[in-house]
């Protein structure tokens, strides 16, 4: 039988994947739609929410996952706002970009002074 920890892990992963899928869907919709409208945005959120609501919300402790969770909640909160859809798009894409930046900053470490490490060999 699967341990409780394995089950919790599976639930956590399912929730994270649902968050990522929801986020990716909204971002691609905002990036690719030519005639963007508030009604279209609201409808897209309703459809994307169906997937997200199938999994239970789980507390996340990792920084970028918490940021993703906050961003998804913000995206959903825009559905009820009377903000212009272009402003919503700009904000979401900006925050998505910031999120990607923080993820990539950890992944790639630039050697700032790459030449200096060879100087002692001369």
mmCIF file with all atom_site columns, N, CA, C and O in Angstrom, residues 19-71:
data_model
loop_
_atom_site.group_PDB
_atom_site.id
_atom_site.type_symbol
_atom_site.label_atom_id
_atom_site.label_alt_id
_atom_site.label_comp_id
_atom_site.label_asym_id
_atom_site.label_entity_id
_atom_site.label_seq_id
_atom_site.pdbx_PDB_ins_code
_atom_site.Cartn_x
_atom_site.Cartn_y
_atom_site.Cartn_z
_atom_site.occupancy
_atom_site.B_iso_or_equiv
_atom_site.pdbx_formal_charge
_atom_site.auth_seq_id
_atom_site.auth_comp_id
_atom_site.auth_asym_id
_atom_site.auth_atom_id
_atom_site.pdbx_PDB_model_num
ATOM 1   N N  . UNK A 1 19 ? -2.107  24.194 -11.376 1.00 0.00 ? 19 UNK A N  1
ATOM 2   C CA . UNK A 1 19 ? -1.791  25.628 -11.325 1.00 0.00 ? 19 UNK A CA 1
ATOM 3   C C  . UNK A 1 19 ? -1.030  26.052 -12.574 1.00 0.00 ? 19 UNK A C  1
ATOM 4   O O  . UNK A 1 19 ? -1.356  27.056 -13.211 1.00 0.00 ? 19 UNK A O  1
ATOM 5   N N  . UNK A 1 20 ? -0.001  25.264 -12.913 1.00 0.00 ? 20 UNK A N  1
ATOM 6   C CA . UNK A 1 20 ? 0.822   25.594 -14.079 1.00 0.00 ? 20 UNK A CA 1
ATOM 7   C C  . UNK A 1 20 ? 0.005   25.550 -15.357 1.00 0.00 ? 20 UNK A C  1
ATOM 8   O O  . UNK A 1 20 ? 0.148   26.403 -16.223 1.00 0.00 ? 20 UNK A O  1
ATOM 9   N N  . UNK A 1 21 ? -0.866  24.558 -15.459 1.00 0.00 ? 21 UNK A N  1
ATOM 10  C CA . UNK A 1 21 ? -1.696  24.416 -16.658 1.00 0.00 ? 21 UNK A CA 1
ATOM 11  C C  . UNK A 1 21 ? -2.659  25.595 -16.795 1.00 0.00 ? 21 UNK A C  1
ATOM 12  O O  . UNK A 1 21 ? -2.833  26.150 -17.887 1.00 0.00 ? 21 UNK A O  1
ATOM 13  N N  . UNK A 1 22 ? -3.271  25.974 -15.683 1.00 0.00 ? 22 UNK A N  1
ATOM 14  C CA . UNK A 1 22 ? -4.183  27.115 -15.667 1.00 0.00 ? 22 UNK A CA 1
ATOM 15  C C  . UNK A 1 22 ? -3.434  28.377 -16.100 1.00 0.00 ? 22 UNK A C  1
ATOM 16  O O  . UNK A 1 22 ? -3.870  29.102 -16.988 1.00 0.00 ? 22 UNK A O  1
ATOM 17  N N  . UNK A 1 23 ? -2.295  28.597 -15.487 1.00 0.00 ? 23 UNK A N  1
ATOM 18  C CA . UNK A 1 23 ? -1.485  29.783 -15.756 1.00 0.00 ? 23 UNK A CA 1
ATOM 19  C C  . UNK A 1 23 ? -1.044  29.821 -17.223 1.00 0.00 ? 23 UNK A C  1
ATOM 20  O O  . UNK A 1 23 ? -1.189  30.834 -17.905 1.00 0.00 ? 23 UNK A O  1
ATOM 21  N N  . UNK A 1 24 ? -0.524  28.700 -17.707 1.00 0.00 ? 24 UNK A N  1
ATOM 22  C CA . UNK A 1 24 ? -0.033  28.633 -19.083 1.00 0.00 ? 24 UNK A CA 1
ATOM 23  C C  . UNK A 1 24 ? -1.170  28.901 -20.073 1.00 0.00 ? 24 UNK A C  1
ATOM 24  O O  . UNK A 1 24 ? -0.993  29.607 -21.067 1.00 0.00 ? 24 UNK A O  1
ATOM 25  N N  . UNK A 1 25 ? -2.346  28.346 -19.772 1.00 0.00 ? 25 UNK A N  1
ATOM 26  C CA . UNK A 1 25 ? -3.500  28.533 -20.651 1.00 0.00 ? 25 UNK A CA 1
ATOM 27  C C  . UNK A 1 25 ? -3.906  29.996 -20.758 1.00 0.00 ? 25 UNK A C  1
ATOM 28  O O  . UNK A 1 25 ? -4.144  30.512 -21.856 1.00 0.00 ? 25 UNK A O  1
ATOM 29  N N  . UNK A 1 26 ? -3.961  30.680 -19.613 1.00 0.00 ? 26 UNK A N  1
ATOM 30  C CA . UNK A 1 26 ? -4.356  32.088 -19.600 1.00 0.00 ? 26 UNK A CA 1
ATOM 31  C C  . UNK A 1 26 ? -3.310  32.944 -20.312 1.00 0.00 ? 26 UNK A C  1
ATOM 32  O O  . UNK A 1 26 ? -3.638  33.806 -21.122 1.00 0.00 ? 26 UNK A O  1
ATOM 33  N N  . UNK A 1 27 ? -2.030  32.677 -20.024 1.00 0.00 ? 27 UNK A N  1
ATOM 34  C CA . UNK A 1 27 ? -0.952  33.466 -20.631 1.00 0.00 ? 27 UNK A CA 1
ATOM 35  C C  . UNK A 1 27 ? -0.943  33.278 -22.145 1.00 0.00 ? 27 UNK A C  1
ATOM 36  O O  . UNK A 1 27 ? -0.825  34.250 -22.892 1.00 0.00 ? 27 UNK A O  1
ATOM 37  N N  . UNK A 1 28 ? -1.102  32.039 -22.607 1.00 0.00 ? 28 UNK A N  1
ATOM 38  C CA . UNK A 1 28 ? -1.094  31.831 -24.053 1.00 0.00 ? 28 UNK A CA 1
ATOM 39  C C  . UNK A 1 28 ? -2.321  32.465 -24.700 1.00 0.00 ? 28 UNK A C  1
ATOM 40  O O  . UNK A 1 28 ? -2.249  33.005 -25.801 1.00 0.00 ? 28 UNK A O  1
ATOM 41  N N  . UNK A 1 29 ? -3.443  32.424 -23.988 1.00 0.00 ? 29 UNK A N  1
ATOM 42  C CA . UNK A 1 29 ? -4.656  33.089 -24.499 1.00 0.00 ? 29 UNK A CA 1
ATOM 43  C C  . UNK A 1 29 ? -4.398  34.589 -24.650 1.00 0.00 ? 29 UNK A C  1
ATOM 44  O O  . UNK A 1 29 ? -4.702  35.184 -25.682 1.00 0.00 ? 29 UNK A O  1
ATOM 45  N N  . UNK A 1 30 ? -3.829  35.207 -23.606 1.00 0.00 ? 30 UNK A N  1
ATOM 46  C CA . UNK A 1 30 ? -3.578  36.646 -23.638 1.00 0.00 ? 30 UNK A CA 1
ATOM 47  C C  . UNK A 1 30 ? -2.545  37.006 -24.705 1.00 0.00 ? 30 UNK A C  1
ATOM 48  O O  . UNK A 1 30 ? -2.630  38.056 -25.335 1.00 0.00 ? 30 UNK A O  1
ATOM 49  N N  . UNK A 1 31 ? -1.570  36.142 -24.903 1.00 0.00 ? 31 UNK A N  1
ATOM 50  C CA . UNK A 1 31 ? -0.492  36.440 -25.849 1.00 0.00 ? 31 UNK A CA 1
ATOM 51  C C  . UNK A 1 31 ? -0.916  36.271 -27.300 1.00 0.00 ? 31 UNK A C  1
ATOM 52  O O  . UNK A 1 31 ? -0.419  36.967 -28.175 1.00 0.00 ? 31 UNK A O  1
ATOM 53  N N  . UNK A 1 32 ? -1.822  35.320 -27.552 1.00 0.00 ? 32 UNK A N  1
ATOM 54  C CA . UNK A 1 32 ? -2.111  34.981 -28.946 1.00 0.00 ? 32 UNK A CA 1
ATOM 55  C C  . UNK A 1 32 ? -3.429  35.528 -29.485 1.00 0.00 ? 32 UNK A C  1
ATOM 56  O O  . UNK A 1 32 ? -3.593  35.607 -30.691 1.00 0.00 ? 32 UNK A O  1
ATOM 57  N N  . UNK A 1 33 ? -4.350  35.890 -28.600 1.00 0.00 ? 33 UNK A N  1
ATOM 58  C CA . UNK A 1 33 ? -5.658  36.339 -29.078 1.00 0.00 ? 33 UNK A CA 1
ATOM 59  C C  . UNK A 1 33 ? -5.551  37.712 -29.721 1.00 0.00 ? 33 UNK A C  1
ATOM 60  O O  . UNK A 1 33 ? -4.981  38.635 -29.140 1.00 0.00 ? 33 UNK A O  1
ATOM 61  N N  . UNK A 1 34 ? -6.088  37.826 -30.926 1.00 0.00 ? 34 UNK A N  1
ATOM 62  C CA . UNK A 1 34 ? -5.998  39.104 -31.640 1.00 0.00 ? 34 UNK A CA 1
ATOM 63  C C  . UNK A 1 34 ? -7.072  40.086 -31.176 1.00 0.00 ? 34 UNK A C  1
ATOM 64  O O  . UNK A 1 34 ? -6.783  41.247 -30.941 1.00 0.00 ? 34 UNK A O  1
ATOM 65  N N  . UNK A 1 35 ? -8.319  39.614 -31.065 1.00 0.00 ? 35 UNK A N  1
ATOM 66  C CA . UNK A 1 35 ? -9.383  40.522 -30.600 1.00 0.00 ? 35 UNK A CA 1
ATOM 67  C C  . UNK A 1 35 ? -9.717  40.212 -29.147 1.00 0.00 ? 35 UNK A C  1
ATOM 68  O O  . UNK A 1 35 ? -10.667 39.507 -28.841 1.00 0.00 ? 35 UNK A O  1
ATOM 69  N N  . UNK A 1 36 ? -8.893  40.745 -28.256 1.00 0.00 ? 36 UNK A N  1
ATOM 70  C CA . UNK A 1 36 ? -9.008  40.496 -26.830 1.00 0.00 ? 36 UNK A CA 1
ATOM 71  C C  . UNK A 1 36 ? -10.194 41.262 -26.258 1.00 0.00 ? 36 UNK A C  1
ATOM 72  O O  . UNK A 1 36 ? -10.352 42.446 -26.514 1.00 0.00 ? 36 UNK A O  1
ATOM 73  N N  . UNK A 1 37 ? -11.038 40.562 -25.505 1.00 0.00 ? 37 UNK A N  1
ATOM 74  C CA . UNK A 1 37 ? -12.169 41.237 -24.865 1.00 0.00 ? 37 UNK A CA 1
ATOM 75  C C  . UNK A 1 37 ? -12.308 40.742 -23.438 1.00 0.00 ? 37 UNK A C  1
ATOM 76  O O  . UNK A 1 37 ? -11.853 39.652 -23.098 1.00 0.00 ? 37 UNK A O  1
ATOM 77  N N  . UNK A 1 38 ? -12.954 41.546 -22.615 1.00 0.00 ? 38 UNK A N  1
ATOM 78  C CA . UNK A 1 38 ? -13.164 41.177 -21.208 1.00 0.00 ? 38 UNK A CA 1
ATOM 79  C C  . UNK A 1 38 ? -14.061 39.937 -21.133 1.00 0.00 ? 38 UNK A C  1
ATOM 80  O O  . UNK A 1 38 ? -13.831 39.055 -20.319 1.00 0.00 ? 38 UNK A O  1
ATOM 81  N N  . UNK A 1 39 ? -15.044 39.868 -22.010 1.00 0.00 ? 39 UNK A N  1
ATOM 82  C CA . UNK A 1 39 ? -15.956 38.714 -22.011 1.00 0.00 ? 39 UNK A CA 1
ATOM 83  C C  . UNK A 1 39 ? -15.183 37.436 -22.350 1.00 0.00 ? 39 UNK A C  1
ATOM 84  O O  . UNK A 1 39 ? -15.380 36.395 -21.728 1.00 0.00 ? 39 UNK A O  1
ATOM 85  N N  . UNK A 1 40 ? -14.321 37.539 -23.364 1.00 0.00 ? 40 UNK A N  1
ATOM 86  C CA . UNK A 1 40 ? -13.513 36.383 -23.760 1.00 0.00 ? 40 UNK A CA 1
ATOM 87  C C  . UNK A 1 40 ? -12.592 35.944 -22.636 1.00 0.00 ? 40 UNK A C  1
ATOM 88  O O  . UNK A 1 40 ? -12.417 34.750 -22.379 1.00 0.00 ? 40 UNK A O  1
ATOM 89  N N  . UNK A 1 41 ? -12.017 36.925 -21.956 1.00 0.00 ? 41 UNK A N  1
ATOM 90  C CA . UNK A 1 41 ? -11.110 36.648 -20.830 1.00 0.00 ? 41 UNK A CA 1
ATOM 91  C C  . UNK A 1 41 ? -11.866 35.926 -19.712 1.00 0.00 ? 41 UNK A C  1
ATOM 92  O O  . UNK A 1 41 ? -11.406 34.912 -19.194 1.00 0.00 ? 41 UNK A O  1
ATOM 93  N N  . UNK A 1 42 ? -13.048 36.472 -19.363 1.00 0.00 ? 42 UNK A N  1
ATOM 94  C CA . UNK A 1 42 ? -13.852 35.864 -18.299 1.00 0.00 ? 42 UNK A CA 1
ATOM 95  C C  . UNK A 1 42 ? -14.254 34.425 -18.651 1.00 0.00 ? 42 UNK A C  1
ATOM 96  O O  . UNK A 1 42 ? -14.225 33.533 -17.810 1.00 0.00 ? 42 UNK A O  1
ATOM 97  N N  . UNK A 1 43 ? -14.599 34.231 -19.919 1.00 0.00 ? 43 UNK A N  1
ATOM 98  C CA . UNK A 1 43 ? -15.009 32.897 -20.374 1.00 0.00 ? 43 UNK A CA 1
ATOM 99  C C  . UNK A 1 43 ? -13.822 31.922 -20.286 1.00 0.00 ? 43 UNK A C  1
ATOM 100 O O  . UNK A 1 43 ? -13.978 30.783 -19.845 1.00 0.00 ? 43 UNK A O  1
ATOM 101 N N  . UNK A 1 44 ? -12.646 32.408 -20.695 1.00 0.00 ? 44 UNK A N  1
ATOM 102 C CA . UNK A 1 44 ? -11.433 31.578 -20.641 1.00 0.00 ? 44 UNK A CA 1
ATOM 103 C C  . UNK A 1 44 ? -11.125 31.189 -19.194 1.00 0.00 ? 44 UNK A C  1
ATOM 104 O O  . UNK A 1 44 ? -10.765 30.047 -18.914 1.00 0.00 ? 44 UNK A O  1
ATOM 105 N N  . UNK A 1 45 ? -11.291 32.132 -18.283 1.00 0.00 ? 45 UNK A N  1
ATOM 106 C CA . UNK A 1 45 ? -11.046 31.842 -16.863 1.00 0.00 ? 45 UNK A CA 1
ATOM 107 C C  . UNK A 1 45 ? -12.040 30.799 -16.368 1.00 0.00 ? 45 UNK A C  1
ATOM 108 O O  . UNK A 1 45 ? -11.657 29.863 -15.658 1.00 0.00 ? 45 UNK A O  1
ATOM 109 N N  . UNK A 1 46 ? -13.304 30.950 -16.730 1.00 0.00 ? 46 UNK A N  1
ATOM 110 C CA . UNK A 1 46 ? -14.320 29.973 -16.302 1.00 0.00 ? 46 UNK A CA 1
ATOM 111 C C  . UNK A 1 46 ? -13.958 28.567 -16.773 1.00 0.00 ? 46 UNK A C  1
ATOM 112 O O  . UNK A 1 46 ? -14.051 27.604 -16.023 1.00 0.00 ? 46 UNK A O  1
ATOM 113 N N  . UNK A 1 47 ? -13.541 28.456 -18.037 1.00 0.00 ? 47 UNK A N  1
ATOM 114 C CA . UNK A 1 47 ? -13.186 27.143 -18.584 1.00 0.00 ? 47 UNK A CA 1
ATOM 115 C C  . UNK A 1 47 ? -11.939 26.580 -17.902 1.00 0.00 ? 47 UNK A C  1
ATOM 116 O O  . UNK A 1 47 ? -11.876 25.391 -17.594 1.00 0.00 ? 47 UNK A O  1
ATOM 117 N N  . UNK A 1 48 ? -10.948 27.432 -17.682 1.00 0.00 ? 48 UNK A N  1
ATOM 118 C CA . UNK A 1 48 ? -9.702  26.974 -17.067 1.00 0.00 ? 48 UNK A CA 1
ATOM 119 C C  . UNK A 1 48 ? -9.908  26.609 -15.604 1.00 0.00 ? 48 UNK A C  1
ATOM 120 O O  . UNK A 1 48 ? -9.225  25.740 -15.070 1.00 0.00 ? 48 UNK A O  1
ATOM 121 N N  . UNK A 1 49 ? -10.847 27.292 -14.960 1.00 0.00 ? 49 UNK A N  1
ATOM 122 C CA . UNK A 1 49 ? -11.112 27.014 -13.543 1.00 0.00 ? 49 UNK A CA 1
ATOM 123 C C  . UNK A 1 49 ? -11.649 25.613 -13.320 1.00 0.00 ? 49 UNK A C  1
ATOM 124 O O  . UNK A 1 49 ? -11.425 25.023 -12.260 1.00 0.00 ? 49 UNK A O  1
ATOM 125 N N  . UNK A 1 50 ? -12.343 25.066 -14.318 1.00 0.00 ? 50 UNK A N  1
ATOM 126 C CA . UNK A 1 50 ? -12.917 23.729 -14.180 1.00 0.00 ? 50 UNK A CA 1
ATOM 127 C C  . UNK A 1 50 ? -11.834 22.707 -13.838 1.00 0.00 ? 50 UNK A C  1
ATOM 128 O O  . UNK A 1 50 ? -12.021 21.836 -13.001 1.00 0.00 ? 50 UNK A O  1
ATOM 129 N N  . UNK A 1 51 ? -10.685 22.835 -14.515 1.00 0.00 ? 51 UNK A N  1
ATOM 130 C CA . UNK A 1 51 ? -9.565  21.920 -14.273 1.00 0.00 ? 51 UNK A CA 1
ATOM 131 C C  . UNK A 1 51 ? -8.991  22.150 -12.883 1.00 0.00 ? 51 UNK A C  1
ATOM 132 O O  . UNK A 1 51 ? -8.706  21.214 -12.144 1.00 0.00 ? 51 UNK A O  1
ATOM 133 N N  . UNK A 1 52 ? -8.830  23.420 -12.535 1.00 0.00 ? 52 UNK A N  1
ATOM 134 C CA . UNK A 1 52 ? -8.219  23.775 -11.252 1.00 0.00 ? 52 UNK A CA 1
ATOM 135 C C  . UNK A 1 52 ? -9.093  23.344 -10.081 1.00 0.00 ? 52 UNK A C  1
ATOM 136 O O  . UNK A 1 52 ? -8.583  22.950 -9.029  1.00 0.00 ? 52 UNK A O  1
ATOM 137 N N  . UNK A 1 53 ? -10.405 23.409 -10.263 1.00 0.00 ? 53 UNK A N  1
ATOM 138 C CA . UNK A 1 53 ? -11.305 23.066 -9.159  1.00 0.00 ? 53 UNK A CA 1
ATOM 139 C C  . UNK A 1 53 ? -11.426 21.559 -8.929  1.00 0.00 ? 53 UNK A C  1
ATOM 140 O O  . UNK A 1 53 ? -11.948 21.134 -7.917  1.00 0.00 ? 53 UNK A O  1
ATOM 141 N N  . UNK A 1 54 ? -10.925 20.766 -9.869  1.00 0.00 ? 54 UNK A N  1
ATOM 142 C CA . UNK A 1 54 ? -10.971 19.314 -9.691  1.00 0.00 ? 54 UNK A CA 1
ATOM 143 C C  . UNK A 1 54 ? -9.953  18.842 -8.659  1.00 0.00 ? 54 UNK A C  1
ATOM 144 O O  . UNK A 1 54 ? -10.115 17.777 -8.081  1.00 0.00 ? 54 UNK A O  1
ATOM 145 N N  . UNK A 1 55 ? -8.885  19.628 -8.462  1.00 0.00 ? 55 UNK A N  1
ATOM 146 C CA . UNK A 1 55 ? -7.876  19.237 -7.484  1.00 0.00 ? 55 UNK A CA 1
ATOM 147 C C  . UNK A 1 55 ? -8.014  20.111 -6.245  1.00 0.00 ? 55 UNK A C  1
ATOM 148 O O  . UNK A 1 55 ? -8.390  21.276 -6.346  1.00 0.00 ? 55 UNK A O  1
ATOM 149 N N  . UNK A 1 56 ? -7.712  19.527 -5.081  1.00 0.00 ? 56 UNK A N  1
ATOM 150 C CA . UNK A 1 56 ? -7.847  20.313 -3.864  1.00 0.00 ? 56 UNK A CA 1
ATOM 151 C C  . UNK A 1 56 ? -6.614  21.190 -3.671  1.00 0.00 ? 56 UNK A C  1
ATOM 152 O O  . UNK A 1 56 ? -5.500  20.819 -4.053  1.00 0.00 ? 56 UNK A O  1
ATOM 153 N N  . UNK A 1 57 ? -6.840  22.357 -3.080  1.00 0.00 ? 57 UNK A N  1
ATOM 154 C CA . UNK A 1 57 ? -5.744  23.298 -2.854  1.00 0.00 ? 57 UNK A CA 1
ATOM 155 C C  . UNK A 1 57 ? -4.856  22.779 -1.731  1.00 0.00 ? 57 UNK A C  1
ATOM 156 O O  . UNK A 1 57 ? -5.335  22.282 -0.727  1.00 0.00 ? 57 UNK A O  1
ATOM 157 N N  . UNK A 1 58 ? -3.555  22.890 -1.950  1.00 0.00 ? 58 UNK A N  1
ATOM 158 C CA . UNK A 1 58 ? -2.586  22.383 -0.979  1.00 0.00 ? 58 UNK A CA 1
ATOM 159 C C  . UNK A 1 58 ? -1.599  23.502 -0.659  1.00 0.00 ? 58 UNK A C  1
ATOM 160 O O  . UNK A 1 58 ? -1.241  24.288 -1.545  1.00 0.00 ? 58 UNK A O  1
ATOM 161 N N  . UNK A 1 59 ? -1.181  23.577 0.588   1.00 0.00 ? 59 UNK A N  1
ATOM 162 C CA . UNK A 1 59 ? -0.221  24.611 0.986   1.00 0.00 ? 59 UNK A CA 1
ATOM 163 C C  . UNK A 1 59 ? 1.125   24.338 0.325   1.00 0.00 ? 59 UNK A C  1
ATOM 164 O O  . UNK A 1 59 ? 1.636   23.218 0.362   1.00 0.00 ? 59 UNK A O  1
ATOM 165 N N  . UNK A 1 60 ? 1.668   25.371 -0.312  1.00 0.00 ? 60 UNK A N  1
ATOM 166 C CA . UNK A 1 60 ? 2.969   25.246 -0.969  1.00 0.00 ? 60 UNK A CA 1
ATOM 167 C C  . UNK A 1 60 ? 3.987   26.060 -0.186  1.00 0.00 ? 60 UNK A C  1
ATOM 168 O O  . UNK A 1 60 ? 3.689   27.138 0.298   1.00 0.00 ? 60 UNK A O  1
ATOM 169 N N  . UNK A 1 61 ? 5.207   25.543 -0.090  1.00 0.00 ? 61 UNK A N  1
ATOM 170 C CA . UNK A 1 61 ? 6.213   26.207 0.740   1.00 0.00 ? 61 UNK A CA 1
ATOM 171 C C  . UNK A 1 61 ? 7.400   26.734 -0.056  1.00 0.00 ? 61 UNK A C  1
ATOM 172 O O  . UNK A 1 61 ? 8.253   27.403 0.489   1.00 0.00 ? 61 UNK A O  1
ATOM 173 N N  . UNK A 1 62 ? 7.479   26.417 -1.323  1.00 0.00 ? 62 UNK A N  1
ATOM 174 C CA . UNK A 1 62 ? 8.602   26.856 -2.127  1.00 0.00 ? 62 UNK A CA 1
ATOM 175 C C  . UNK A 1 62 ? 8.277   28.231 -2.726  1.00 0.00 ? 62 UNK A C  1
ATOM 176 O O  . UNK A 1 62 ? 7.163   28.449 -3.198  1.00 0.00 ? 62 UNK A O  1
ATOM 177 N N  . UNK A 1 63 ? 9.247   29.115 -2.719  1.00 0.00 ? 63 UNK A N  1
ATOM 178 C CA . UNK A 1 63 ? 9.032   30.503 -3.118  1.00 0.00 ? 63 UNK A CA 1
ATOM 179 C C  . UNK A 1 63 ? 8.353   30.696 -4.454  1.00 0.00 ? 63 UNK A C  1
ATOM 180 O O  . UNK A 1 63 ? 7.325   31.369 -4.549  1.00 0.00 ? 63 UNK A O  1
ATOM 181 N N  . UNK A 1 64 ? 8.910   30.093 -5.521  1.00 0.00 ? 64 UNK A N  1
ATOM 182 C CA . UNK A 1 64 ? 8.336   30.337 -6.847  1.00 0.00 ? 64 UNK A CA 1
ATOM 183 C C  . UNK A 1 64 ? 6.966   29.674 -7.004  1.00 0.00 ? 64 UNK A C  1
ATOM 184 O O  . UNK A 1 64 ? 6.127   30.160 -7.756  1.00 0.00 ? 64 UNK A O  1
ATOM 185 N N  . UNK A 1 65 ? 6.737   28.592 -6.297  1.00 0.00 ? 65 UNK A N  1
ATOM 186 C CA . UNK A 1 65 ? 5.414   27.963 -6.352  1.00 0.00 ? 65 UNK A CA 1
ATOM 187 C C  . UNK A 1 65 ? 4.380   28.824 -5.628  1.00 0.00 ? 65 UNK A C  1
ATOM 188 O O  . UNK A 1 65 ? 3.240   28.946 -6.075  1.00 0.00 ? 65 UNK A O  1
ATOM 189 N N  . UNK A 1 66 ? 4.801   29.441 -4.517  1.00 0.00 ? 66 UNK A N  1
ATOM 190 C CA . UNK A 1 66 ? 3.903   30.358 -3.808  1.00 0.00 ? 66 UNK A CA 1
ATOM 191 C C  . UNK A 1 66 ? 3.591   31.555 -4.699  1.00 0.00 ? 66 UNK A C  1
ATOM 192 O O  . UNK A 1 66 ? 2.452   32.024 -4.746  1.00 0.00 ? 66 UNK A O  1
ATOM 193 N N  . UNK A 1 67 ? 4.605   32.039 -5.416  1.00 0.00 ? 67 UNK A N  1
ATOM 194 C CA . UNK A 1 67 ? 4.392   33.165 -6.332  1.00 0.00 ? 67 UNK A CA 1
ATOM 195 C C  . UNK A 1 67 ? 3.429   32.780 -7.442  1.00 0.00 ? 67 UNK A C  1
ATOM 196 O O  . UNK A 1 67 ? 2.559   33.565 -7.826  1.00 0.00 ? 67 UNK A O  1
ATOM 197 N N  . UNK A 1 68 ? 3.592   31.567 -7.962  1.00 0.00 ? 68 UNK A N  1
ATOM 198 C CA . UNK A 1 68 ? 2.686   31.078 -9.007  1.00 0.00 ? 68 UNK A CA 1
ATOM 199 C C  . UNK A 1 68 ? 1.262   31.002 -8.463  1.00 0.00 ? 68 UNK A C  1
ATOM 200 O O  . UNK A 1 68 ? 0.313   31.433 -9.127  1.00 0.00 ? 68 UNK A O  1
ATOM 201 N N  . UNK A 1 69 ? 1.124   30.505 -7.251  1.00 0.00 ? 69 UNK A N  1
ATOM 202 C CA . UNK A 1 69 ? -0.192  30.383 -6.618  1.00 0.00 ? 69 UNK A CA 1
ATOM 203 C C  . UNK A 1 69 ? -0.832  31.763 -6.455  1.00 0.00 ? 69 UNK A C  1
ATOM 204 O O  . UNK A 1 69 ? -2.010  31.956 -6.758  1.00 0.00 ? 69 UNK A O  1
ATOM 205 N N  . UNK A 1 70 ? -0.042  32.742 -5.999  1.00 0.00 ? 70 UNK A N  1
ATOM 206 C CA . UNK A 1 70 ? -0.545  34.114 -5.837  1.00 0.00 ? 70 UNK A CA 1
ATOM 207 C C  . UNK A 1 70 ? -0.971  34.690 -7.177  1.00 0.00 ? 70 UNK A C  1
ATOM 208 O O  . UNK A 1 70 ? -2.005  35.346 -7.281  1.00 0.00 ? 70 UNK A O  1
ATOM 209 N N  . UNK A 1 71 ? -0.139  34.446 -8.207  1.00 0.00 ? 71 UNK A N  1
ATOM 210 C CA . UNK A 1 71 ? -0.444  34.965 -9.540  1.00 0.00 ? 71 UNK A CA 1
ATOM 211 C C  . UNK A 1 71 ? -1.742  34.363 -10.076 1.00 0.00 ? 71 UNK A C  1
ATOM 212 O O  . UNK A 1 71 ? -2.585  35.075 -10.631 1.00 0.00 ? 71 UNK A O  1
#
